[in-house]
């Protein structure tokens, strides 16, 4: 079983997040693995609709919003507890957009609506906005009881549910002979931890936690990884190598 993150893992990090695209051969490499290695899943903070457009691979399992959404056949399903939070997220988006208007304090901050259940604030194009963006994020999180998750020159606000990347990982990897779990950011720590727990409990045979390294990789992720690869190209090389072993 293979469980991979999207941004920074299959897709290089870009300054304009909606423009992020997987490396050209990512879909083909995943397609080689699907059906031959148990399940192959992408678990991401992105909405499932985005992932489906970016990676149209038959049989690929997709989990979006850190496991709050999933692709079920052709339909996107959302965990029921998340739905009542759409209004709070919508309000937080509106307030963030006001704060980021051209003549406002955070002019230049990029406010990204991520479906109806999350909003991200990005300051990659304006690193000087980081501290103020974090203050805004904290204020919005407190005002609307949303959860705040920091990332690479970004933060996200989403429903305060007990769902993180560890949730789909635990579901997918339970009972598996072996799992490869790969990611590049703080959110992937939950995936590493959930898979590690399964091994300790005897519910997963073998585990390889792979950190995708860049200048921004959290030290904690590298610390908890069994292996590190360099950037999305390194991640794809590893998956292609795995596919090659299966071919052989
Ligand atoms: Mg990532």
XYZ file of C-alpha atoms in Angstrom, residues 115-216:
102
model
C -13.733 24.178 -1.361
C -16.332 25.093 1.245
C -14.482 23.640 4.234
C -11.117 25.344 4.433
C -9.311 28.540 3.654
C -5.573 29.005 3.320
C -3.570 32.202 3.789
C -0.379 32.225 1.715
C 2.508 34.692 2.019
C 5.103 32.990 -0.197
C 5.121 35.971 -2.573
C 5.442 38.413 0.373
C 7.462 36.742 3.124
C 7.400 39.978 5.170
C 3.657 39.454 5.702
C 4.244 36.219 7.630
C 3.924 37.531 11.197
C 0.818 39.604 10.417
C -0.726 36.717 8.491
C -0.214 34.438 11.477
C -1.870 37.037 13.736
C -4.818 37.271 11.336
C -5.076 33.480 11.212
C -5.114 33.222 14.989
C -7.756 35.929 15.260
C -10.029 34.279 12.682
C -9.537 30.854 14.240
C -10.526 32.174 17.648
C -13.471 34.207 16.340
C -15.002 31.330 14.383
C -13.844 28.339 16.466
C -11.844 27.002 13.543
C -8.707 24.951 13.697
C -5.477 26.599 12.588
C -2.833 24.489 10.885
C 0.531 25.986 9.909
C 2.296 24.903 6.722
C 5.093 26.066 4.441
C 4.617 29.881 4.251
C 0.938 29.248 4.611
C -1.639 28.467 7.242
C -5.044 26.906 6.997
C -8.278 27.351 8.845
C -10.656 24.429 8.895
C -13.331 22.784 11.041
C -12.053 21.706 14.467
C -12.760 18.041 13.860
C -10.859 15.086 15.188
C -9.812 14.239 11.630
C -6.313 14.610 10.250
C -4.152 12.776 7.735
C -3.774 10.015 10.302
C -7.479 9.178 9.938
C -7.400 7.907 6.340
C -3.957 6.386 6.906
C -5.233 4.315 9.837
C -8.217 3.198 7.789
C -6.182 2.332 4.696
C -3.174 0.675 6.292
C -4.863 -1.434 8.961
C -4.219 -5.061 8.144
C -1.810 -4.288 5.316
C 1.389 -6.252 4.855
C 3.395 -3.110 4.198
C 2.834 0.597 3.752
C 4.874 3.390 2.271
C 3.766 6.790 3.616
C 5.294 9.888 2.041
C 4.933 13.619 2.644
C 6.784 16.901 3.035
C 5.075 18.996 5.676
C 3.743 19.201 9.208
C 0.367 17.739 8.245
C 2.130 14.540 7.255
C 3.374 13.982 10.803
C -0.112 12.723 11.695
C 0.109 10.242 8.811
C 3.520 9.019 9.993
C 2.279 8.739 13.574
C -0.907 6.843 12.698
C 1.008 4.322 10.592
C 3.630 3.962 13.342
C 0.893 3.182 15.867
C -0.496 0.435 13.605
C 2.920 -1.235 13.506
C 3.242 -1.077 17.310
C -0.219 -2.596 17.663
C 0.633 -5.401 15.243
C -1.925 -4.216 12.700
C 0.561 -3.273 9.975
C 3.484 -5.485 9.014
C 6.068 -3.122 7.605
C 6.263 0.638 7.340
C 8.461 3.001 5.378
C 7.957 6.672 6.276
C 9.466 8.872 3.603
C 10.089 12.584 4.094
C 10.288 14.692 0.940
C 13.109 17.072 1.660
C 13.392 20.737 0.733
C 14.872 23.800 2.404
C 11.522 24.163 4.211
